[in-house]
Coordinates of C-alpha atoms in Angstrom, one line a residue:
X6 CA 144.4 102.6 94.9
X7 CA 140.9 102.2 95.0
X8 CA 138.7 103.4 92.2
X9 CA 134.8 104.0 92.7
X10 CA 132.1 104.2 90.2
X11 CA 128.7 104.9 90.5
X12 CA 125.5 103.2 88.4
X13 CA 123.0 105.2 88.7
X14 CA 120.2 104.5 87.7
X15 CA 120.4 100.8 87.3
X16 CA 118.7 100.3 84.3
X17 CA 116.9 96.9 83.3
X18 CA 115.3 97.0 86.6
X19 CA 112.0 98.0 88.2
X20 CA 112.3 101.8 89.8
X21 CA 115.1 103.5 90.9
X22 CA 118.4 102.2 92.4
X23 CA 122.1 103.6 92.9
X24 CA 125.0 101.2 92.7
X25 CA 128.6 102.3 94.4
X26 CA 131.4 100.3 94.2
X27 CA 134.9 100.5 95.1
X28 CA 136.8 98.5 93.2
X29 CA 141.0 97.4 93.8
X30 CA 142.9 95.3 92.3
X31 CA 140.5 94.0 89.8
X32 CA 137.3 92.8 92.0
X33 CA 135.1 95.4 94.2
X34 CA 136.0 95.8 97.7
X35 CA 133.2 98.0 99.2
X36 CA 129.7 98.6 97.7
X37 CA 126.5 100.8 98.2
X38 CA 123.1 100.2 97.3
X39 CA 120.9 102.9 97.4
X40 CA 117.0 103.2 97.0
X41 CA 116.8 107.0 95.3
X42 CA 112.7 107.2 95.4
X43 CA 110.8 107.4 98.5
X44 CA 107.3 105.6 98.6
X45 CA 105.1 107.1 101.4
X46 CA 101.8 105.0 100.3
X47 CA 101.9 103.6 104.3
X48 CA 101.8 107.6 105.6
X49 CA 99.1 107.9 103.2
X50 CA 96.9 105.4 104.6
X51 CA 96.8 106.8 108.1
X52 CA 93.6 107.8 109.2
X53 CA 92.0 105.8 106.1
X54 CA 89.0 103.1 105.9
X55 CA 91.1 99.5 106.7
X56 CA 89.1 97.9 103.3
X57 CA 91.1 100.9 101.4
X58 CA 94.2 99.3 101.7
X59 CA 94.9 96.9 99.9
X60 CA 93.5 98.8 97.0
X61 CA 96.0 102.0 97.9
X62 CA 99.0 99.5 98.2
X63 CA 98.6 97.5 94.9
X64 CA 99.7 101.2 93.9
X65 CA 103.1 100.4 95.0
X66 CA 104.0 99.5 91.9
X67 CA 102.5 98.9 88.1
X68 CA 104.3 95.7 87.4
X69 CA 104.0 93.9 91.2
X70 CA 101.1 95.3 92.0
X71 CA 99.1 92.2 92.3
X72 CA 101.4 90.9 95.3
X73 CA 100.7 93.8 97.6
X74 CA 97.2 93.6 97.3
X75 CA 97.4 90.1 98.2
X76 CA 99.6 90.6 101.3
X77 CA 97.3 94.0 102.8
X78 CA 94.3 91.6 102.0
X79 CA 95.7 89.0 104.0
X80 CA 97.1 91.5 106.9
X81 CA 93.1 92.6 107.0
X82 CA 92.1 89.1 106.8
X83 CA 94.0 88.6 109.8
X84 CA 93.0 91.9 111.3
X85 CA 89.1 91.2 110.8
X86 CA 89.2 87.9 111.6
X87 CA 88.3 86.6 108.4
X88 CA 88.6 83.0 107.0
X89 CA 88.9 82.7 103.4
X90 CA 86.7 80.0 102.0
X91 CA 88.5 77.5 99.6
X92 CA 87.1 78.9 96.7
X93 CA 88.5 82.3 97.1
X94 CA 92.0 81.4 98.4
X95 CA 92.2 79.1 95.4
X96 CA 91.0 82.3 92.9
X97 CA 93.3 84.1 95.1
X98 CA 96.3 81.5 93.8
X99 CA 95.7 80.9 90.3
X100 CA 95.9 85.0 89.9
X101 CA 99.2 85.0 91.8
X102 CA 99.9 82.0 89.5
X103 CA 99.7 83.9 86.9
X104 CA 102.2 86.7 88.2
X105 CA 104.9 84.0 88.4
X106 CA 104.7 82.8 85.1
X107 CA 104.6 86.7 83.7
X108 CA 107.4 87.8 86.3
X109 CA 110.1 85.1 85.9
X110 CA 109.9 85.1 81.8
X111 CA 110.5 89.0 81.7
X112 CA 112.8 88.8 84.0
X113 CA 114.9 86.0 82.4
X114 CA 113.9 86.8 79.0
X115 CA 114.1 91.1 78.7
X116 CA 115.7 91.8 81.9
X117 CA 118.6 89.8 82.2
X118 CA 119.6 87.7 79.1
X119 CA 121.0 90.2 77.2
X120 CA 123.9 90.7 80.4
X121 CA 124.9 87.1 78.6
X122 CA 124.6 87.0 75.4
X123 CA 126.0 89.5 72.6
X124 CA 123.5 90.6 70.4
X125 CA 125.4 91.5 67.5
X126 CA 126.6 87.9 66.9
X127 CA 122.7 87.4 65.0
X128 CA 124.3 89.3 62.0
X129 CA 126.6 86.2 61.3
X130 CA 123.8 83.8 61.1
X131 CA 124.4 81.7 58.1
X132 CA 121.6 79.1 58.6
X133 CA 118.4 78.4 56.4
X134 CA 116.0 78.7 59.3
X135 CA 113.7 81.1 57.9
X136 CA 112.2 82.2 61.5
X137 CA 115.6 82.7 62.4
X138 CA 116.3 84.4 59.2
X139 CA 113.5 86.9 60.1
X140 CA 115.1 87.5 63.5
X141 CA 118.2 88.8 62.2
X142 CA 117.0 91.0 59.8
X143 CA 114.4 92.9 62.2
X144 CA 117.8 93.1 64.6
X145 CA 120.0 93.9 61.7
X146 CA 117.4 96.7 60.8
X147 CA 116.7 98.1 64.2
X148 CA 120.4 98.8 64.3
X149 CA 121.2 100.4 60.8
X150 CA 117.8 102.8 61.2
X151 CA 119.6 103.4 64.7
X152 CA 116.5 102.2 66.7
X153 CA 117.8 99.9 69.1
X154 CA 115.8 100.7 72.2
X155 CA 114.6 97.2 73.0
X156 CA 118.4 95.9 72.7
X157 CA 120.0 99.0 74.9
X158 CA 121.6 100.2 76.6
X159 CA 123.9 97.4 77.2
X160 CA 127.6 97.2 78.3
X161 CA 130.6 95.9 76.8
X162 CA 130.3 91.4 75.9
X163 CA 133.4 90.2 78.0
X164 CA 134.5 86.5 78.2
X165 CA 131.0 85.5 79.4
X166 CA 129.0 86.6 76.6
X167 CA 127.6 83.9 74.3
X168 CA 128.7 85.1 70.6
X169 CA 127.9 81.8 69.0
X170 CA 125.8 83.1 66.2
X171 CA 123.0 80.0 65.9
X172 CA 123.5 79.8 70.0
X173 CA 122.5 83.7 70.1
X174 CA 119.8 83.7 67.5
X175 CA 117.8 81.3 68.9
X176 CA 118.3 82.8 72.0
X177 CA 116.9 86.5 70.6
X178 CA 113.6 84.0 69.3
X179 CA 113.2 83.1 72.3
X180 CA 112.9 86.4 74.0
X181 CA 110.3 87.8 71.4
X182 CA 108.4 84.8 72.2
X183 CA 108.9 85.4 75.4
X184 CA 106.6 88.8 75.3
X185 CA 104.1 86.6 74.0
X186 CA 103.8 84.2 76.9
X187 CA 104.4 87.3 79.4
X188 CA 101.1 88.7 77.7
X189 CA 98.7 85.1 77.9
X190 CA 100.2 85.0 81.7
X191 CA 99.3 88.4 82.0
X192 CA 95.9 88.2 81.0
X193 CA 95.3 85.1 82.8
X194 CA 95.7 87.3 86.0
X195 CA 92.9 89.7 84.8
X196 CA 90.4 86.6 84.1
X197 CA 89.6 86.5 87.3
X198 CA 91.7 89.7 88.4
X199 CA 89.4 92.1 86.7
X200 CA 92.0 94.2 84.9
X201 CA 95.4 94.6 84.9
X202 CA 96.8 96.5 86.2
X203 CA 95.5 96.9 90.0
X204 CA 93.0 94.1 90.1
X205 CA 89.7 94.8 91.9
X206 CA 89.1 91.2 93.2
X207 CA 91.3 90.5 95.8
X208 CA 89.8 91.9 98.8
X209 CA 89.6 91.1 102.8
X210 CA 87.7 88.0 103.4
X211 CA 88.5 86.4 100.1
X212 CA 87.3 86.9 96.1
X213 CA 84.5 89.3 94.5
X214 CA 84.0 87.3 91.3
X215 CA 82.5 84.0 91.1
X216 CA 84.4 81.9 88.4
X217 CA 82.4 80.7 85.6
X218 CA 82.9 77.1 83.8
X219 CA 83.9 79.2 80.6
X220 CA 86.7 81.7 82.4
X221 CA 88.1 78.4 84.0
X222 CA 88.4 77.0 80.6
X223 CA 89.7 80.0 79.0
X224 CA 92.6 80.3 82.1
X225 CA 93.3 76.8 81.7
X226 CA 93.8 77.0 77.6
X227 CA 95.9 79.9 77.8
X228 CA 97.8 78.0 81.2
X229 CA 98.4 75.0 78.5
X230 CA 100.6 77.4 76.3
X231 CA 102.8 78.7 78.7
X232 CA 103.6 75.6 80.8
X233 CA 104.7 74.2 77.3
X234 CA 107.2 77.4 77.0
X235 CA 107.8 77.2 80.9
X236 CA 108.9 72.7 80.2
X237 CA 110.1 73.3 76.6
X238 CA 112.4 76.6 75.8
X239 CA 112.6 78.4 79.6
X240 CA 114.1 75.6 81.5
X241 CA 116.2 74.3 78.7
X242 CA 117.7 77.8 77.9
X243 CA 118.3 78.6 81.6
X244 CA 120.2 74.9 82.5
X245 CA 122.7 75.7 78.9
X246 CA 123.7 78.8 79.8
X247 CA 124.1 77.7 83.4
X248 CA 125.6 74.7 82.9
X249 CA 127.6 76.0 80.2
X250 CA 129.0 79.2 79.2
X251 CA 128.4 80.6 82.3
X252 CA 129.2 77.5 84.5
X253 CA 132.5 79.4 85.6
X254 CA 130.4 82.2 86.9
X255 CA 128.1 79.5 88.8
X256 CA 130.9 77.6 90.3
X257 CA 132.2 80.5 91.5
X258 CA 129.4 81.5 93.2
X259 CA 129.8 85.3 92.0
X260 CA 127.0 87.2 93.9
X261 CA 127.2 84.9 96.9
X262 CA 126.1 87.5 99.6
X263 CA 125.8 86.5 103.2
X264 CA 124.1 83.2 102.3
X265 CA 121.0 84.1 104.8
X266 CA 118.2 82.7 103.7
X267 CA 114.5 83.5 104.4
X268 CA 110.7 82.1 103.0
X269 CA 107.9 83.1 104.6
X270 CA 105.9 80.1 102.8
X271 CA 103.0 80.3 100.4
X272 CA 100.7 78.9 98.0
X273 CA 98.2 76.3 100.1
X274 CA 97.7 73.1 98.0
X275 CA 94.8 72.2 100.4
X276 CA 92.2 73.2 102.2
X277 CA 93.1 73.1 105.6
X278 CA 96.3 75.4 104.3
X279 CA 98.9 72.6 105.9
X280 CA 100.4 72.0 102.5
X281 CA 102.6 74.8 100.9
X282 CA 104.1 74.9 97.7
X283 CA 107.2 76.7 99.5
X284 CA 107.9 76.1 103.1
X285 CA 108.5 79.0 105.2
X286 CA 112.0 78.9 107.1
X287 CA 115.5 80.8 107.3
X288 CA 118.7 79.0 106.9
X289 CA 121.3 80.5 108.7
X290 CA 125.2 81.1 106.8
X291 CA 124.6 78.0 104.3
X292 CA 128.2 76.9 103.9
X293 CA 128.6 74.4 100.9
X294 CA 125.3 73.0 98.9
X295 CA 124.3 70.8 101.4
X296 CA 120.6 71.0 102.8
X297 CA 121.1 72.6 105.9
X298 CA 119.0 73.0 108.9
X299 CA 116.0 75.2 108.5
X300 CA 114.5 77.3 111.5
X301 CA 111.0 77.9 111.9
X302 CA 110.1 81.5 110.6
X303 CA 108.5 83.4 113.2
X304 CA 107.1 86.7 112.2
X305 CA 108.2 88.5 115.7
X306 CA 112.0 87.9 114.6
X307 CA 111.5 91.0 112.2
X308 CA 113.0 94.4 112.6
X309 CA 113.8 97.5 110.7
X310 CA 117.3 99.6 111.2
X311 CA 116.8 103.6 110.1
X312 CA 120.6 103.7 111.2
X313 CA 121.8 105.2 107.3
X314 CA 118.4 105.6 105.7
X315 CA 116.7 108.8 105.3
X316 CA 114.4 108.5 108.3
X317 CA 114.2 110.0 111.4
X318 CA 116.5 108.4 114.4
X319 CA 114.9 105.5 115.8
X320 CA 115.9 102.3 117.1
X321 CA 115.4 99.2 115.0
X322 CA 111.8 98.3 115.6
X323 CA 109.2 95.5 114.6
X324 CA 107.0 96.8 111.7
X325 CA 104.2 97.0 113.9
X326 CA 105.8 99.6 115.8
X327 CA 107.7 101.3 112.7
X328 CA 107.2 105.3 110.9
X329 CA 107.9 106.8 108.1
X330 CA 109.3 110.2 109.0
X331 CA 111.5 111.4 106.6
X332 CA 114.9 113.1 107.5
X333 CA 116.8 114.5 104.6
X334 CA 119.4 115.6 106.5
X335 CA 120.8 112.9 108.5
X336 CA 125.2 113.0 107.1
X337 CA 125.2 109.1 107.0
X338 CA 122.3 108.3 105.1
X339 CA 122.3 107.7 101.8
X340 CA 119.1 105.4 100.7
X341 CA 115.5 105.7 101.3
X342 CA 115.2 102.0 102.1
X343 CA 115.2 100.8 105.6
X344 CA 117.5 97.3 106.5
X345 CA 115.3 94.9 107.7
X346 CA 117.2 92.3 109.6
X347 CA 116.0 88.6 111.1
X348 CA 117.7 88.1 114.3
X349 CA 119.6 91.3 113.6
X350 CA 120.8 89.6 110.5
X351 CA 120.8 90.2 107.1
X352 CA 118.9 87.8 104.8
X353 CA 118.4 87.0 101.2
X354 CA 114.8 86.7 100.1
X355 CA 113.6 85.3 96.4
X356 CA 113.6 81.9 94.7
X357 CA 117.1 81.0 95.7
X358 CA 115.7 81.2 99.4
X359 CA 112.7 79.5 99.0
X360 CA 114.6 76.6 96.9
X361 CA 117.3 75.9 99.4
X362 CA 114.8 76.5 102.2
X363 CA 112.4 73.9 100.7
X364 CA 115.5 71.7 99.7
X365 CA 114.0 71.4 96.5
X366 CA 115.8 68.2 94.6
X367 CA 115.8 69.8 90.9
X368 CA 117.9 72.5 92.3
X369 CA 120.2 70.8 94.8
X370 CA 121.0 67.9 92.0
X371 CA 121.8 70.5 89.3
X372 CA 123.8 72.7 92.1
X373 CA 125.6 69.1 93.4
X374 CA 126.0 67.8 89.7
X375 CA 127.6 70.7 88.5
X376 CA 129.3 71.9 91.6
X377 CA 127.4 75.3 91.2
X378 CA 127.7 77.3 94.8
X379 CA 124.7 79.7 95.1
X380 CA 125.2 83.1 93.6
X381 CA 124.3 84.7 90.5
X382 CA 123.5 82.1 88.2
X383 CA 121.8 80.1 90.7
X384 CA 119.1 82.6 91.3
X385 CA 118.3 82.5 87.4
X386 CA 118.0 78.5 88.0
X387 CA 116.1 78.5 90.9
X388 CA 113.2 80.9 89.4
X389 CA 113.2 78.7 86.3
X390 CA 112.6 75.7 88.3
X391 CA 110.1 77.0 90.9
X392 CA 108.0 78.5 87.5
X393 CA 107.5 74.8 86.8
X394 CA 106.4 74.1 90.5
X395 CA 103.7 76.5 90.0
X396 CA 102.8 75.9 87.2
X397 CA 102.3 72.3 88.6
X398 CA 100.2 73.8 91.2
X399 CA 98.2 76.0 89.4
X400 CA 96.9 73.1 87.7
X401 CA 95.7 71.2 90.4
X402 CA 94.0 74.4 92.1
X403 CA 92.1 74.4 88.4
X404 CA 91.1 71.5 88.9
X405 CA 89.7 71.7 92.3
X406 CA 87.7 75.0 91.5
X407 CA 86.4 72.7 88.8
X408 CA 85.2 70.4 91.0
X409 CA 83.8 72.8 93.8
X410 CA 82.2 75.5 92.3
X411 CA 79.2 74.1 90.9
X412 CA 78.5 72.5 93.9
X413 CA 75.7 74.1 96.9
X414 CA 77.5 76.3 99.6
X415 CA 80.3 77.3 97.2
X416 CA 82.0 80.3 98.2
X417 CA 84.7 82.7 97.8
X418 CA 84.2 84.9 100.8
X419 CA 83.6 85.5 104.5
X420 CA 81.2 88.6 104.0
X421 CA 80.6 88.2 107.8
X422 CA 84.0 89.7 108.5
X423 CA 83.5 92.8 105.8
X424 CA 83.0 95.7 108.3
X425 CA 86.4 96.8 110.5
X426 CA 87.1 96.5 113.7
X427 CA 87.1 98.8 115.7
X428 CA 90.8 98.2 117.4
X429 CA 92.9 95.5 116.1
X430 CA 95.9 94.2 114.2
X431 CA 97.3 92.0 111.7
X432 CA 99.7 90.7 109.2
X433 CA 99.8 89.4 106.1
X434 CA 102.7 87.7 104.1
X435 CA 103.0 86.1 100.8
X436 CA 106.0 85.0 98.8
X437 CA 105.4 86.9 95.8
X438 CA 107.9 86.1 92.6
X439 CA 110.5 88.8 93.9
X440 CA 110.9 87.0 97.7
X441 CA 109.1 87.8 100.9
X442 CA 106.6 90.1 101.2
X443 CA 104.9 91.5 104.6
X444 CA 102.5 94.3 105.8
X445 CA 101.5 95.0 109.2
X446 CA 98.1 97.1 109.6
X447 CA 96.5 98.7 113.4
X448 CA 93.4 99.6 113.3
X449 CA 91.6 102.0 115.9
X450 CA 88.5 103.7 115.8
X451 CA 88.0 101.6 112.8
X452 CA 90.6 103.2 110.9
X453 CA 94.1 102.2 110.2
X454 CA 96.6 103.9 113.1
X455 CA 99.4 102.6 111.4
X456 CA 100.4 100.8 108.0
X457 CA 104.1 99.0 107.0
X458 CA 105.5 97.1 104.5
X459 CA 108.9 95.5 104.2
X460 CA 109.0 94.3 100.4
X461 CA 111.3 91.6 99.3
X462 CA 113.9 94.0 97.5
X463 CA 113.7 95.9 100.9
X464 CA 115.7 93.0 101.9
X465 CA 117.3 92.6 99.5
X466 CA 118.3 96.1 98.5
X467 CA 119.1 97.2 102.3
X468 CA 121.8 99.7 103.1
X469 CA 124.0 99.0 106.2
X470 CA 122.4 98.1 109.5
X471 CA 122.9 99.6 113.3
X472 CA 126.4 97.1 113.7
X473 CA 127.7 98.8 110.1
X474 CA 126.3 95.4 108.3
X475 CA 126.2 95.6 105.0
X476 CA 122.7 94.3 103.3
X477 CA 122.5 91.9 100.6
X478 CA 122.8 93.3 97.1
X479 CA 126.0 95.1 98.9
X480 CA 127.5 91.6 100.5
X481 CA 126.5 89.8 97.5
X482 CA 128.9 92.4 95.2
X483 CA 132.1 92.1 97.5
X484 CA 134.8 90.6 95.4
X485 CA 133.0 90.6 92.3
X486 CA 135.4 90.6 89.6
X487 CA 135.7 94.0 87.6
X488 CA 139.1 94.2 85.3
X489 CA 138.1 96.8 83.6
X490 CA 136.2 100.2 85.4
X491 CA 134.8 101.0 82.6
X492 CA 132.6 97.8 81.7
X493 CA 131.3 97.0 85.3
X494 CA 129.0 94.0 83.7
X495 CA 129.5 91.5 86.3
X496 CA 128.3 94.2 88.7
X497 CA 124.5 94.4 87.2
X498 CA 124.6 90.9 86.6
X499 CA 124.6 90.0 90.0
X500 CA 122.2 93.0 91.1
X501 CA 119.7 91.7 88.3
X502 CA 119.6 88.4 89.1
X503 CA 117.9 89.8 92.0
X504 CA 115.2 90.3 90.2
X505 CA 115.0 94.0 91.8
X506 CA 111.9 96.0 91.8
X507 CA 113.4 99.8 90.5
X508 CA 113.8 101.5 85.4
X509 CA 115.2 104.4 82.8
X510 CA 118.4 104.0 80.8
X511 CA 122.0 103.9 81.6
X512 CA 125.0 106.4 82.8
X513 CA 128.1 105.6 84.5
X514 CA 129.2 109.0 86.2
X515 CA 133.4 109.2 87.0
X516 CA 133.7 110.8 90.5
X517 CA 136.4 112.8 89.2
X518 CA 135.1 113.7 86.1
X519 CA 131.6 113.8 86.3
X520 CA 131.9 112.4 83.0
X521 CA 128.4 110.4 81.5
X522 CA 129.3 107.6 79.6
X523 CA 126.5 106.4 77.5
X524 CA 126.3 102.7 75.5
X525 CA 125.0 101.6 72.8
X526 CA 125.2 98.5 70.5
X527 CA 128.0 99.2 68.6

């Protein structure tokens, strides 16, 4: 007989999110993912100044924020007609640069490590190291005095877990230097950004602040230090674990999903904006590892199902036509995320997609050499290896500001497209670090009629559609080994990988029960 368990809230994670599983036999046979916070920043907008938005949508969130304002600024841009001069789209990249390199380490690093790793293998460290000394005697501390917040809450180590002491230790170094890094990246996005968090530079038509030779240098300094981490501890960690202890995991494919695949594209690594660092396209059920054909994306393809979200009946529509109605009381409901479907279909959006979508060689040659099928572990490999990619990039848009900006003409925006429209539309996408992002803005009467946004953990945390078809982070958990209830790891392994956008600590609530479980390293 089936057993079901709730998570709720996932913890780890940015927000709030409700994982259901049903679970026979030893691996999960149904699941439910459910968004448990409504947003409402797009009802908000109605009626509001078009240059407010992208402003009021960086809001969204006060870790991602920097993405939304990029993707409302480019809707507008559309919208206005603006063209963003060089200089401002590349300003515009090194601060989303920036974002990559401070997302992927925290979420690698003090998101997700600790689902493979057990902590309390430090205290056997018998080395002479004497940074790794100090490492296991602050975690050796933290847990006598009882004060193991940054460590909990955690579940159960199974046969996964690392527990190699020196293997572990170095692996704990790592992710305090790792809030090092995630600081410098950090406050390279607010060089130019302005502050962190909600920058005030990214508007419609381009930049606000023109780059000195001094902030270039001081971006560039700070750049050199974490590319070094990015090429000489990130990488390295994330290929041994993947290729290693959890190489059973990644051949597997745990956290497979419907292998859907969708980039909108971004990053322009010229001028004329016909050179991406990620390709847009959508593979369709990738069978295997190898490349596959990739369709064309085209932005019309795009609907949203209300069919079991808390929304008021509709049929699926494209988010220019799409509401945000709330209906508490519909029976079948149960999140507050829509399911945005491609062709009706569900799709996977991140750095796996945008790897396998690009057919990027690091990532097929250490899928094909290792016989790794995409999943869980993948993801953590493909965001490793795309943080070097832009890290590449972000380099060459340095030095092309370099060379630019102290020449006559140069500028960073179209001020002749500042003032709205008085009717007209546009959308704006952008492959921020969590997978494809889009908002959709109508303007009339030179003020926004409507306002959407479908986020990339909208498609990836989607309940089930208008056919009954489940989204993502519910496809991906189907058969998802659980042999024992009561330690559900492999379950938030797979939803973190992800890299979902929801917070708080951890409960597991029986159905029968209603008993809270609480852990804690032992």
């Amino acid at each position: 007989m089936a057993k079901r368990i709730t998570i709720d809230p996932m913890t780890r994670i940015e927000g709030h999110l409700k994982i259901e599983v049903e679970i026979e036999n030893g691996k999960v046979k149904n699941a439910w993912s459910s968004g448990t916070m409504a947003r409402g920043f797009e009802a908000l907008l109605l009626g509001k100044d078009p240059r407010d938005a992208s402003y009021v949508t960086s809001r969204f969130c006060g870790v991602c924020f920097s993405v939304h304002q990029m993707a409302s600024a480019r809707a507008l841009d559309a919208a206005f007609g603006a063209r963003v001069p060089w200089g401002g789209t590349l300003l515009r990249n090194l601060v989303m640069g920036a974002e990559y390199i401070y997302d992927h380490l925290v979420h690698f690093y003090q998101l997700s490590a600790l689902d493979y790793i057990d902590i309390m293998a430090v205290a056997d460290y018998k080395g002479k190291d004497p940074e790794l000394n100090k490492v296991k005697d602050k975690v050796v501390g933290l847990v006598k005095r009882g004060d193991t917040f940054p460590l909990t809450p955690r579940y159960k180590p199974d046969e996964f877990c690392v527990n190699d002491p020196d293997v572990v230790i170095s692996a704990v170094k790592h992710y305090l230097d790792a809030l090092n890094m995630q600081i410098k990246a950090k406050n390279m996005g607010v060089i130019f950004g302005g502050r962190a968090p909600h920058y005030q530079s990214i508007v419609v038509g381009g930049f606000t602040q023109l780059p000195d030779i001094n902030q270039v240098a001081r971006f560039r300094s700070m750049l050199d230090e974490v590319a070094a981490f990015v090429e000489e501890v990130y990488i390295p960690d994330v290929v041994a674990f993947g290729t290693g202890p959890l190489l059973p995991l990644a051949r597997a494919g745990v956290g497979g999903g419907h292998r859907n695949y969708l980039s909108y594209g971004a990053f322009e690594l010229n001028e004329s904006g016909d050179k991406l660092v990620f390709k847009p396209g959508a593979i369709f059920g990738l069978v295997g590892t190898k490349p596959q054909r990739v369709e064309p994306f085209k932005p019309e393809k795009i609907t949203e199902s209300v069919r079991y979200s808390w929304y008021k009946k509709e049929t699926p529509k494209h988010p220019y036509e799409g509401s945000q109605v709330f209906d508490l009381q519909r029976p079948e409901a149960y999140s507050f995320v829509k399911a945005p479907r491609y062709e009706n279909v569900p799709m996977e959006v991140g750095p796996l997609a945008r790897g396998l979508v690009d057919g990027d060689p690091t990532l097929l040659s250490l899928i094909n050499n290792h016989g790794v099928r995409p999943g869980a572990v993948a993801r953590h490999a493909a965001r490793a290896i795309e943080t070097k990619k832009v890290v590449e990039a972000m380099y060459q848009w340095c030095d092309e500001l370099t060379r630019i900006m102290t020449k006559p003409g140069f500028r960073i925006h179209d001020t002749d497209h500042w003032d709205p429209p008085a009717e007209s539309e546009g959308a704006g996408f952008f492959e921020p670090p969590r997978g494809a992002l889009g908002h959709w803005i109508r303007i009339k009467n030179h003020k926004i009629a409507n306002y959407q946004a479908v986020v990339p953990s909208t498609w990836n945390a989607s309940p089930r559609d208008e056919r009954g078809v489940r989204g993502q982070y519910e496809e991906s958990l189907i058969g998802v080994p659980v042999p024992d209830p009561e330690n559900p790891i492999n379950v938030v392994r797979v939803i973190r990988s992800f890299d979902p956008c929801l917070a708080c600590a951890v409960h597991l609530i029986d159905p029968k029960t209603n008993e809270i479980r609480r852990f804690m390293v032992e």
